[in-house]
CSV table of C-alpha atoms and ligand atoms in Angstrom, one decimal:
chain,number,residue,atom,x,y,z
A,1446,UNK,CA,86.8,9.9,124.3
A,1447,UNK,CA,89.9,9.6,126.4
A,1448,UNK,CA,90.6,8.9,129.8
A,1449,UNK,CA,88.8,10.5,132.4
A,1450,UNK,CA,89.9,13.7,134.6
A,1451,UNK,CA,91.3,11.9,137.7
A,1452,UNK,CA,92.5,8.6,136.0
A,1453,UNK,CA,95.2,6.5,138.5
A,1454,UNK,CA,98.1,5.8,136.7
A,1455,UNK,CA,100.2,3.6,138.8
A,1456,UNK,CA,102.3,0.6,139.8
A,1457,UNK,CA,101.8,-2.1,141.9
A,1458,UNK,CA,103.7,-3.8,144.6
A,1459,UNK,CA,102.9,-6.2,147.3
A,1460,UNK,CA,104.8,-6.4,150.9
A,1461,UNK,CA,106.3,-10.1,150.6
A,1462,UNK,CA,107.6,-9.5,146.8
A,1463,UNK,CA,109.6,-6.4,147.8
A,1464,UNK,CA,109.7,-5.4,151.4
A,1465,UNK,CA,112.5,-8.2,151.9
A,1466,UNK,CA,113.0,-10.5,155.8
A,1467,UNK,CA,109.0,-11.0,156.4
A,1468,UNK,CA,110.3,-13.6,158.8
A,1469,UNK,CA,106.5,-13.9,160.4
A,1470,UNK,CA,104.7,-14.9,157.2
A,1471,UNK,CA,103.5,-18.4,156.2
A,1472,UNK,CA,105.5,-18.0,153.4
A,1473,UNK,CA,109.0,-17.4,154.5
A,1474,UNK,CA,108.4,-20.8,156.5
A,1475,UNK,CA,107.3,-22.5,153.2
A,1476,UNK,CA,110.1,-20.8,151.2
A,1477,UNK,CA,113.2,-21.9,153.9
A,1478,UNK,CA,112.0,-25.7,154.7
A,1479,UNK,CA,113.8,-28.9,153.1
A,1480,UNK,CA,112.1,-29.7,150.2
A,1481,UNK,CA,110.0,-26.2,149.1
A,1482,UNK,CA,108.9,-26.5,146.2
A,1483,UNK,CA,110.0,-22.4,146.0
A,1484,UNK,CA,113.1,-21.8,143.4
A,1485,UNK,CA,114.6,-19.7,146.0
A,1486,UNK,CA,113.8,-17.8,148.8
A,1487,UNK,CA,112.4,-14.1,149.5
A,1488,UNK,CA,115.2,-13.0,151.4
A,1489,UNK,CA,115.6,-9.1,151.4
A,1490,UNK,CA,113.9,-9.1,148.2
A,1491,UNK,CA,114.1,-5.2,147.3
A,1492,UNK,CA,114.8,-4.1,150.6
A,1493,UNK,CA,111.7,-2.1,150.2
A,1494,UNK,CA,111.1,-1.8,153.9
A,1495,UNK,CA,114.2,0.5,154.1
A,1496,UNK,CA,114.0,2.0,150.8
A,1497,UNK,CA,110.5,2.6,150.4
A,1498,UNK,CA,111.0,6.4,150.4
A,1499,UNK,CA,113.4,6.3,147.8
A,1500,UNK,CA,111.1,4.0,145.5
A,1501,UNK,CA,107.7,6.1,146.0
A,1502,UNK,CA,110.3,9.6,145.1
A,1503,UNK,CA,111.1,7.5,141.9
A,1504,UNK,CA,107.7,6.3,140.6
A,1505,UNK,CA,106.4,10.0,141.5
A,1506,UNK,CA,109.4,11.7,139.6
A,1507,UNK,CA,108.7,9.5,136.7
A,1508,UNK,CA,105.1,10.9,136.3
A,1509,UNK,CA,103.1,8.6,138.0
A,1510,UNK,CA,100.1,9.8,140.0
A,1511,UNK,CA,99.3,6.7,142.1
A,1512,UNK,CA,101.0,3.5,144.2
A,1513,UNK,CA,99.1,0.5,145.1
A,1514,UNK,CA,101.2,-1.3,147.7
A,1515,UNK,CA,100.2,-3.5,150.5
A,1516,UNK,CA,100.3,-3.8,154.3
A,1517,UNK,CA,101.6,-7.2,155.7
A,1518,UNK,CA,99.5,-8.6,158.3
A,1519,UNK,CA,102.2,-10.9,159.9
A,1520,UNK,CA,104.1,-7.6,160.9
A,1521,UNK,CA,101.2,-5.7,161.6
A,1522,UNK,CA,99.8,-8.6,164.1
A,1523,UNK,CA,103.0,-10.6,164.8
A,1524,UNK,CA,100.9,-12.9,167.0
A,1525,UNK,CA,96.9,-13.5,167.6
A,1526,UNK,CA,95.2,-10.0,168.6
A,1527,UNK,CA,99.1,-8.5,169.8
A,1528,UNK,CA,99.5,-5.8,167.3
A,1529,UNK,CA,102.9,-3.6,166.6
A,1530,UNK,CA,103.0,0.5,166.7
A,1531,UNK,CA,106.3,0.1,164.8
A,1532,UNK,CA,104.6,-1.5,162.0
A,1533,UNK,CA,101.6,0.8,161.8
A,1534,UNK,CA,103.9,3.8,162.1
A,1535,UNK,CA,105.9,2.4,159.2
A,1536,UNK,CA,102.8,2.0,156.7
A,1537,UNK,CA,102.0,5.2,158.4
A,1538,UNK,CA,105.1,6.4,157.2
A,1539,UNK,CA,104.7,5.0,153.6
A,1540,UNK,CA,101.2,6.5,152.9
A,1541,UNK,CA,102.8,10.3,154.4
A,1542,UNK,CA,105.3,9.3,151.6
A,1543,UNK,CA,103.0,9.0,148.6
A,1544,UNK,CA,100.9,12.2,149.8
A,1545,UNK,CA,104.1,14.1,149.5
A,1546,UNK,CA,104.9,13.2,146.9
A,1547,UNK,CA,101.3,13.1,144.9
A,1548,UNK,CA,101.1,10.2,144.7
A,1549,UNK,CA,97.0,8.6,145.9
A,1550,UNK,CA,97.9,5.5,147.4
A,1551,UNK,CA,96.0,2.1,147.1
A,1552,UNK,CA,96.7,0.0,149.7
A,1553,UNK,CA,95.6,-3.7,149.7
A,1554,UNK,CA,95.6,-5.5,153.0
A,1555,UNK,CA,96.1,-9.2,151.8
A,1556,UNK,CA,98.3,-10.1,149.1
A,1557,UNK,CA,98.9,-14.0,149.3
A,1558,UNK,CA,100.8,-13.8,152.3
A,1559,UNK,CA,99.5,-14.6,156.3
A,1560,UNK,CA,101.1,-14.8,159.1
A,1561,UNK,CA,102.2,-17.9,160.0
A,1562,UNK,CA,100.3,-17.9,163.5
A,1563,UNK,CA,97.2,-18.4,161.1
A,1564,UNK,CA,98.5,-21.9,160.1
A,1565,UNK,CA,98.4,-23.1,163.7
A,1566,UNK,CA,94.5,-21.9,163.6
A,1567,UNK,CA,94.0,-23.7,160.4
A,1568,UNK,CA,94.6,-21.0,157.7
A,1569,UNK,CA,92.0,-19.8,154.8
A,1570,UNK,CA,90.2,-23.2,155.4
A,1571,UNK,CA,89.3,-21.8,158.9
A,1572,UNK,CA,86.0,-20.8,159.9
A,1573,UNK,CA,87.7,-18.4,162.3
A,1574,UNK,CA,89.5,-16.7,159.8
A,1575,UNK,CA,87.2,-14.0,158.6
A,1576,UNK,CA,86.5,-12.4,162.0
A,1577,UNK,CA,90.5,-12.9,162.8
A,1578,UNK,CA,91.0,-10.9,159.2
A,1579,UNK,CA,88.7,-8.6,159.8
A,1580,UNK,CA,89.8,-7.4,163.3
A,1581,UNK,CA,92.9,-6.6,161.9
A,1582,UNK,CA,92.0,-4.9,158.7
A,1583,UNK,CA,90.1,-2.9,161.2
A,1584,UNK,CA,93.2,-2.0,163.2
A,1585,UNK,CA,94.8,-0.6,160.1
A,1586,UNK,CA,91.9,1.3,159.3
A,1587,UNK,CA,91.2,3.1,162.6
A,1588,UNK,CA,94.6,3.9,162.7
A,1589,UNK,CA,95.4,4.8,159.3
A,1590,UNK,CA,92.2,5.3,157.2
A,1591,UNK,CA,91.8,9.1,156.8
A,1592,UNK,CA,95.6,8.8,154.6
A,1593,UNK,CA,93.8,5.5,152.5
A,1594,UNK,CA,91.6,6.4,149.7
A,1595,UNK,CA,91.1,2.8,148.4
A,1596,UNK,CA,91.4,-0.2,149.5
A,1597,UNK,CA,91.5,-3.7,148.6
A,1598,UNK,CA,90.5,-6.3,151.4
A,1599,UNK,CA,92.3,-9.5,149.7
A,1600,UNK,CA,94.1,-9.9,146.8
A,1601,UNK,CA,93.1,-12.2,143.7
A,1602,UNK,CA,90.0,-13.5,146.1
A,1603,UNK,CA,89.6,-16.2,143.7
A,1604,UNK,CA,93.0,-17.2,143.2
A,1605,UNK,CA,92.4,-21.0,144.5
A,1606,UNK,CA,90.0,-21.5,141.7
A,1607,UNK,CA,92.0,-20.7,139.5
A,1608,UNK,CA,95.6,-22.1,140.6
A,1609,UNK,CA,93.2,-25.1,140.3
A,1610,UNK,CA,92.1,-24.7,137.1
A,1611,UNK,CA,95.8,-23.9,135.9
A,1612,UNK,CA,97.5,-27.0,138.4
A,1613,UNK,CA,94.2,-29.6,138.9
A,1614,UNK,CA,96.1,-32.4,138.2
A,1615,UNK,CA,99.0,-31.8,141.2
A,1616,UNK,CA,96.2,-30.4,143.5
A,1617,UNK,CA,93.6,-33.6,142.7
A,1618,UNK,CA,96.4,-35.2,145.0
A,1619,UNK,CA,95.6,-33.2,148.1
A,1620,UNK,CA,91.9,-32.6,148.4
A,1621,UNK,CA,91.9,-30.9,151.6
A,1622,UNK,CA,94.6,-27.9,151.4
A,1623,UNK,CA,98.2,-28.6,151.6
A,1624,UNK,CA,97.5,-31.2,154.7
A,1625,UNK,CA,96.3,-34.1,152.9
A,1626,UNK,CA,99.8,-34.1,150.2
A,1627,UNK,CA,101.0,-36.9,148.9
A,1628,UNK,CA,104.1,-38.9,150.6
A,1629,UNK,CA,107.3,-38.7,149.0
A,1630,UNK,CA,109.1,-35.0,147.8
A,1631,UNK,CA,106.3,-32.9,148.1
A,1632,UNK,CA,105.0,-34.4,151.3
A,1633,UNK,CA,107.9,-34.4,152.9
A,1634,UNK,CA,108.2,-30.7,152.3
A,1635,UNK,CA,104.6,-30.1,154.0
A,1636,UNK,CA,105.1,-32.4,156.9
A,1637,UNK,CA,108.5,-30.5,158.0
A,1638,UNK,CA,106.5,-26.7,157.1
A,1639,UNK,CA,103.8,-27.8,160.0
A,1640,UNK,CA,106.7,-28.9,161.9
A,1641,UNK,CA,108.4,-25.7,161.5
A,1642,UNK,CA,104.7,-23.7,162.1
A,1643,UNK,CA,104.2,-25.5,164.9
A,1644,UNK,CA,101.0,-27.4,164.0
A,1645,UNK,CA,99.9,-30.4,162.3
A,1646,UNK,CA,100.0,-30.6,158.2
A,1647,UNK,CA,96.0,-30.8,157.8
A,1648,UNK,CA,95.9,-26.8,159.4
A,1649,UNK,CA,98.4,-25.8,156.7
A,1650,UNK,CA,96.1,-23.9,154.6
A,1651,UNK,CA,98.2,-21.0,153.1
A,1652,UNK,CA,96.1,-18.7,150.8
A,1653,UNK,CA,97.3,-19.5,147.6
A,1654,UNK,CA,96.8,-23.0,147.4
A,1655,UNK,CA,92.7,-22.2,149.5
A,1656,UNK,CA,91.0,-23.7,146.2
A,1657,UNK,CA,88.3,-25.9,147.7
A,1658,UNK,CA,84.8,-24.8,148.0
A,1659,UNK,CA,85.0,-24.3,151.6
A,1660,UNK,CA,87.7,-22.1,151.3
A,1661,UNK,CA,86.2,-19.7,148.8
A,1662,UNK,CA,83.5,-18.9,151.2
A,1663,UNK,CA,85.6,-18.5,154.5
A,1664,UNK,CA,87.4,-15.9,151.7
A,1665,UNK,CA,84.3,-14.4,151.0
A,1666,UNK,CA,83.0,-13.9,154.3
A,1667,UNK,CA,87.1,-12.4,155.7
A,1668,UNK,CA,85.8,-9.7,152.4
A,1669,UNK,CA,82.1,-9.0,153.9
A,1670,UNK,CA,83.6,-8.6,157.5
A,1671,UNK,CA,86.5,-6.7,156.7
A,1672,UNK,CA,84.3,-4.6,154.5
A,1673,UNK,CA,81.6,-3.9,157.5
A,1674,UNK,CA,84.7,-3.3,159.9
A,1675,UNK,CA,86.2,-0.6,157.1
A,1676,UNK,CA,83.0,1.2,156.8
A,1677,UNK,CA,82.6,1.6,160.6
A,1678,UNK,CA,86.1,3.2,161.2
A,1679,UNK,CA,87.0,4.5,157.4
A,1680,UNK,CA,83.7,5.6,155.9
A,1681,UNK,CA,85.4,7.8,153.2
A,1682,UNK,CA,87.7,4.9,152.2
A,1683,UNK,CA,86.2,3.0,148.9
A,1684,UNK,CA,86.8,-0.5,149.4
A,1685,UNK,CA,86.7,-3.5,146.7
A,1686,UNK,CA,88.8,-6.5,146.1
A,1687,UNK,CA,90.7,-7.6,143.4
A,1688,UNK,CA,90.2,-10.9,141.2
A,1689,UNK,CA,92.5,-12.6,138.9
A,1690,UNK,CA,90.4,-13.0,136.0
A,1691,UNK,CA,91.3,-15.3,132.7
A,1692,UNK,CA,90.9,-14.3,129.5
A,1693,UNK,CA,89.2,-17.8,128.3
A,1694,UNK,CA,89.4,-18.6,124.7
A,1695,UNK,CA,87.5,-21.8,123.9
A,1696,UNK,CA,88.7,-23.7,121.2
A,1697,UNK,CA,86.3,-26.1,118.9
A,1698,UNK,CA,84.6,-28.2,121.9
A,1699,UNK,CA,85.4,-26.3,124.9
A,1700,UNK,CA,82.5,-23.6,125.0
A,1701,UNK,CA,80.6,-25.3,128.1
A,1702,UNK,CA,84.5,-25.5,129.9
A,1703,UNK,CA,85.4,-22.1,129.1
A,1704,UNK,CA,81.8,-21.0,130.3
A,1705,UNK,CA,82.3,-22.8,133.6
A,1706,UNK,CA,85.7,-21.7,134.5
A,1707,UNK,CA,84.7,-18.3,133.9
A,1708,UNK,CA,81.8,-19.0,136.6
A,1709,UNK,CA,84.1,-20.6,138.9
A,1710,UNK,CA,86.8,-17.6,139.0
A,1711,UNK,CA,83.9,-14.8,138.3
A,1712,UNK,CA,80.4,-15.4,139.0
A,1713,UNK,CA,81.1,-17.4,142.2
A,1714,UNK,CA,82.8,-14.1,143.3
A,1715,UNK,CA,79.8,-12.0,142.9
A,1716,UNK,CA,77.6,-12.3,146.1
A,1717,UNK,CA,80.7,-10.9,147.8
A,1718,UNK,CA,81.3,-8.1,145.6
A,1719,UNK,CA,77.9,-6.9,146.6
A,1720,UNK,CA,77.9,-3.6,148.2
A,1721,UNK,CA,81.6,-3.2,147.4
A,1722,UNK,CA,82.8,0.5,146.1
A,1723,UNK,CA,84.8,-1.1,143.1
A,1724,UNK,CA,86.3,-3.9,141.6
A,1725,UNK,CA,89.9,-4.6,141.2
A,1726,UNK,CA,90.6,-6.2,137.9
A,1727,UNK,CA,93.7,-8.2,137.1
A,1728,UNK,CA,94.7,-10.0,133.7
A,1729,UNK,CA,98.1,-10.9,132.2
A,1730,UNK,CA,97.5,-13.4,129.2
A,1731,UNK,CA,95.0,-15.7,127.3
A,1732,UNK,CA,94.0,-18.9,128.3
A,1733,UNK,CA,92.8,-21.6,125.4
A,1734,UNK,CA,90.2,-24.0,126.6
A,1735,UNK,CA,89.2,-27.2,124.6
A,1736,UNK,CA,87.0,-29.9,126.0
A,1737,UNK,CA,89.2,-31.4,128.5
A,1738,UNK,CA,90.5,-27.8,129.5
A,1739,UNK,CA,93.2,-25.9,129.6
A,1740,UNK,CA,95.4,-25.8,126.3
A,1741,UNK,CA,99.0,-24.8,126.1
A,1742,UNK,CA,99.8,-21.5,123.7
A,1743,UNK,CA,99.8,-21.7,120.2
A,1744,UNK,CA,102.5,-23.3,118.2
A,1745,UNK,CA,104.7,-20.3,117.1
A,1746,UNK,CA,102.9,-17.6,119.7
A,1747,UNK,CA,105.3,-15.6,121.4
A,1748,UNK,CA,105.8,-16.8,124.9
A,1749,UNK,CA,106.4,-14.7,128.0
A,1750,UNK,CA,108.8,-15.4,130.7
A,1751,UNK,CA,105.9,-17.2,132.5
A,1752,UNK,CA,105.4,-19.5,129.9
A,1753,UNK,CA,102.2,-17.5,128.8
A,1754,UNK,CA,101.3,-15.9,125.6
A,1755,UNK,CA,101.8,-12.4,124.7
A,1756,UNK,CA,98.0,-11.0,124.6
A,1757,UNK,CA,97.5,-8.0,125.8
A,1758,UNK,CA,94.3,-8.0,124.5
A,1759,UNK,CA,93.4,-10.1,127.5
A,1760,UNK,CA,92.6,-6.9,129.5
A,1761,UNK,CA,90.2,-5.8,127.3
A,1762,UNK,CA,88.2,-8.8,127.4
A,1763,UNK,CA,88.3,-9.7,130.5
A,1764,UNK,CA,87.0,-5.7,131.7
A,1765,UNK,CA,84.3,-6.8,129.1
A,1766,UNK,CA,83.3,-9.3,130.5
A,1767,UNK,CA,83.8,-8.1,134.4
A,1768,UNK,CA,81.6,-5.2,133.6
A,1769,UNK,CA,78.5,-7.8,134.6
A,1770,UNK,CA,79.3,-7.1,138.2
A,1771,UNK,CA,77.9,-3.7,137.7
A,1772,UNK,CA,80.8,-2.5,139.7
A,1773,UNK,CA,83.2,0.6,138.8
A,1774,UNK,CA,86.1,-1.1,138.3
A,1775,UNK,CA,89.9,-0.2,138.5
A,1776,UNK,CA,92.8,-2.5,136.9
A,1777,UNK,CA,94.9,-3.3,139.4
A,1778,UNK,CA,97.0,-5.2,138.2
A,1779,UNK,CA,98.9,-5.9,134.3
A,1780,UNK,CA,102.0,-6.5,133.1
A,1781,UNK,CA,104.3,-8.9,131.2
A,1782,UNK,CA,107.7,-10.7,132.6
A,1783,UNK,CA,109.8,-10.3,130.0
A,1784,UNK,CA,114.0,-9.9,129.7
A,1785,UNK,CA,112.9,-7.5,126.7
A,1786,UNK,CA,111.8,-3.7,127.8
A,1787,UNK,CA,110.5,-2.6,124.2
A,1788,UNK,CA,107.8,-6.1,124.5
A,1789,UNK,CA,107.1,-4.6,127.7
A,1790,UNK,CA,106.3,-1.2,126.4
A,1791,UNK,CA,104.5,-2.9,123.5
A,1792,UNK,CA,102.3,-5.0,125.8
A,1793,UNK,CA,101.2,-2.0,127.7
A,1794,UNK,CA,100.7,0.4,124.8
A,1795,UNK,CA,98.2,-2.5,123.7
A,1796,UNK,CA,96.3,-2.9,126.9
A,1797,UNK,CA,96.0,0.6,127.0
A,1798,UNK,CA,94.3,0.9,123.8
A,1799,UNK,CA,91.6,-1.5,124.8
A,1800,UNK,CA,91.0,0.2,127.8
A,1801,UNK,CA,90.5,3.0,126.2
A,1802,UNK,CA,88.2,1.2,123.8
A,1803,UNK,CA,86.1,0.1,126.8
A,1804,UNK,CA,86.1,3.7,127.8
A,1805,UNK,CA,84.8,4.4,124.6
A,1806,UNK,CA,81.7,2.2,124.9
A,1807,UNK,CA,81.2,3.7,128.4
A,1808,UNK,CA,82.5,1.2,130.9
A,1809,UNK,CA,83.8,3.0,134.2
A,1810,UNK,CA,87.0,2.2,134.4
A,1811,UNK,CA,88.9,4.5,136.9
A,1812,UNK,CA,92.8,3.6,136.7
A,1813,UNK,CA,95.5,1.6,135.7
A,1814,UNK,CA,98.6,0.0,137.8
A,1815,UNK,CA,101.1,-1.7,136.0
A,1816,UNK,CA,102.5,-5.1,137.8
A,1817,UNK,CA,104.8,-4.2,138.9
A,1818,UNK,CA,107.0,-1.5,139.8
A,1819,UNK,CA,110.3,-3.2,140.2
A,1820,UNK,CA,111.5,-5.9,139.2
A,1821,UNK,CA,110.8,-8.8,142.7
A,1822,UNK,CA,109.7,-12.0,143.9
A,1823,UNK,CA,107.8,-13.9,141.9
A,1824,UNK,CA,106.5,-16.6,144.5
A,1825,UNK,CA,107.7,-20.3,143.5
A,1826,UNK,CA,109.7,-19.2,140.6
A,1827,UNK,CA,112.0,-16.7,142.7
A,1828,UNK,CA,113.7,-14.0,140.9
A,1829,UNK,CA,114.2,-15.3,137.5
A,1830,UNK,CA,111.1,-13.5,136.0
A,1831,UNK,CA,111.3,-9.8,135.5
A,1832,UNK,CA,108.3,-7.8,135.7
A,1833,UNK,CA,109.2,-4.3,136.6
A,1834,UNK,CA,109.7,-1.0,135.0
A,1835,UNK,CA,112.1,-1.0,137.0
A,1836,UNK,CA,114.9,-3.1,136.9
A,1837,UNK,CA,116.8,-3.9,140.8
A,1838,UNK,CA,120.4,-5.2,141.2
A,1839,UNK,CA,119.7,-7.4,144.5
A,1840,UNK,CA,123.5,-7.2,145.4
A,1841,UNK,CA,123.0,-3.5,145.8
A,1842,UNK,CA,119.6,-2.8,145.9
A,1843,UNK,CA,120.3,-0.3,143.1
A,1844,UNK,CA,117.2,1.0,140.8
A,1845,UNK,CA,117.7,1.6,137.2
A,1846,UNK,CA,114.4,2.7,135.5
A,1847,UNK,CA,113.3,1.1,132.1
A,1848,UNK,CA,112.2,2.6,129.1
A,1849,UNK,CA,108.7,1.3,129.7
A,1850,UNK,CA,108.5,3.4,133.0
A,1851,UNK,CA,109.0,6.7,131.1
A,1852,UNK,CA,106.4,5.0,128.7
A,1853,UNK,CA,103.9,5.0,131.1
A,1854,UNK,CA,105.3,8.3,133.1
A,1855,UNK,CA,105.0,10.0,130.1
A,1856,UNK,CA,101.4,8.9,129.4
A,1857,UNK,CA,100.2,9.7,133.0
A,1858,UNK,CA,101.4,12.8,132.5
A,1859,UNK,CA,99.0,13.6,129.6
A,1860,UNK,CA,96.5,11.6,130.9
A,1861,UNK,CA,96.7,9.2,128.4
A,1862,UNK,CA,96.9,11.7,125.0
A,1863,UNK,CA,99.9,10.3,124.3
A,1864,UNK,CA,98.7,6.7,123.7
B,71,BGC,C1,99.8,-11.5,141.7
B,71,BGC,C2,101.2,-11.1,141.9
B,71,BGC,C3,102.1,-11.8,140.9
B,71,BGC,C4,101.6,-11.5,139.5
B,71,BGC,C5,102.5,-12.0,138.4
B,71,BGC,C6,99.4,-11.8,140.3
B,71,BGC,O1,98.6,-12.9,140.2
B,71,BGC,O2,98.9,-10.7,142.4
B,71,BGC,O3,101.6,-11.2,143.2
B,71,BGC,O4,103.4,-11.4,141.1
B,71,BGC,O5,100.4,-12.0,139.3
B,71,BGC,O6,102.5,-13.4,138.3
């Protein structure tokens, strides 16, 4: 058993890391205030917004048959219910790119990023926020829909759990979003952000750091109601979400805490995913759990440029174990930061094999999109860590493919005979 007829074989990108100047986001305002807590700002990033065609002729050239890329909503909807033809006409223009070039586009419509309008409303802690999310993934549906086979409402739904799980100790400091953080460096920071937004620190509720209880199910409900708008305007479009699921390994004493953090970043997820066309599956490493929590990576293991192990078995597991939702599911996201290409092309030969093992054993699993395509922002920690297949100079905005994108061009070309 191989891979199946029709298998995606893609890359992933999303609109803040790449398109460069998305001066309407939450983020660029967090990114340029006094005190961020961001290495560096997003800047033009990879100047994607301009060189999108270029990029999209690249991945197809190298063999690729699909792009997963997103569509900002802070350009799309630069301020409450005022939306922008130019911006639809450009995502318009992306999506006519990948069909010409064969490549079957997965667009996701969140990806960390809000505009920063949505702060002064009170962000993903909201209860407004769903129908606000929802009337604008509708726009983009009506208008571009019949071009979008898939789509994925929101991006790593349950990140907040697990930034939690990975940061408690920080985020035990502000109970109640960003608002509520402590004085000193970091407070300062947040006070001048709602300054800059406009509002007051407690409505500062950017997506990543949406981790409470309340915030999972205003995130759950923005899913349902996009997901009802989608069907109404785009019924041919399949729709899912993606999660960022952990690859928990409990060490002597940490069975029950590996069991629960898988419930808090998996199973809480599930009444949402009901009803969805698939499930977007993301994994990068391992994560040891002893009693307490999380542990750090092995004495000796080899370490990524995220500070991570190298595991590539991770994917395997964690398709395993996502294969409870009873959902097809698609990996939409895998990939290692690393200065060292031949590691890169290592990690994904490995992943791939335990895809393919999960094929195997009959799990549906319909594709496979490396993070990421080139080499971009990496939220707080800037630039510094490399995850593309393709490597950009940012003083240029030159593109020099990797090894480990013919890799996977090569593979996608045999469907996967090659692995
Ligand atoms: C996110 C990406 C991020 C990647 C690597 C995923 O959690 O969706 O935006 O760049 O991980 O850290």
């Amino acid at each position: 058993m191989s891979f199946p007829d029709g298998f995606l074989w893609g890359a992933a990108t999303a609109a803040h890391q790449v398109e460069g100047n998305n001066v309407n986001s939450d983020f660029w305002v967090l990114e340029n205030t006094a005190g961020t807590i961001f290495a560096e700002p997003s800047g033009d990033a990879c100047d994607h917004y301009r060189l999108y065609r270029q990029d999209v002729a690249l991945l197809a050239e190298l063999g690729l048959t699909s792009y997963r890329f997103s569509v900002e909503w802070a350009r799309v909807e630069p301020e409450p219910g005022r939306y922008s033809r130019a911006a639809l006409a450009h995502y318009r223009d992306v999506l006519d790119a990948c069909h010409e070039h064969g490549l079957t586009p997965m667009v996701t419509l969140h990806h960390f990023t809000s505009p920063r309008w949505l702060m002064r409303l009170g962000g993903w802690s909201a209860p407004g926020t769903p129908e606000r999310f929802a009337a604008y993934c509708r726009t983009v549906m009506a208008e571009l829909g019949p071009l979008i086979p898939y789509v994925c409402t929101i991006n790593e739904a349950n990140i907040g759990p697990v930034v939690r799980q990975i940061a408690g100790d920080l985020l035990e400091l502000a109970p109640v979003g960003l608002g509520d953080a402590p004085a000193g460096g970091l407070g300062a920071w947040l006070s001048a952000a709602a300054h800059a937004l406009d509002t007051t620190p407690d409505r500062v509720n950017p997506f990543l750091f949406a981790y409470d209880q309340a915030a999972n199910e205003v995130i759950m409900q923005a899913h349902t109601a996009a997901r009802a708008e989608i069907r109404e305007v785009s019924p041919d479009t399949r729709v899912g979400l993606t999660l960022a699921l952990q690859d928990y390994h409990p060490e002597p004493g940490g069975q029950e805490r590996a069991r629960q953090m898988w419930c808090e970043t998996f199973t809480d997820f599930l009444p949402a995913l009901d009803g969805d066309d698939f499930l977007g599956v993301q994994s990068y490493s391992r994560m040891r759990v002893g009693a307490d929590g999380l542990l750090p990576a092995p004495d000796g293991a080899e370490v990524t440029q995220m500070g991570y192990e190298f595991f590539p078995g991770s994917l395997e597991n964690v398709i395993r174990g996502a294969a409870a939702a009873g959902l097809p599911m698609i990996v939409t996201e895998n990939g290692i930061a690393t200065t060292d290409d031949t590691r890169r092309t290592e990690y994904v030969r490995q992943a791939l094999e335990g895809v393919r093992r999960c094929l195997a054993d009959g799990i549906d699993v319909g594709g496979y999109y490396y993070w990421s395509a080139l080499d971009n922002f990496e939220w707080m920690l800037g630039y510094a860590p490399t995850f593309g297949i393709i490597a950009v100079d940012r003083a240029t905005q030159t593109r020099t493919v990797k090894d480990s994108a013919r890799y996977l061009g090569a593979l996608a070309r045999k469907n996967g005979e090659t692995l």
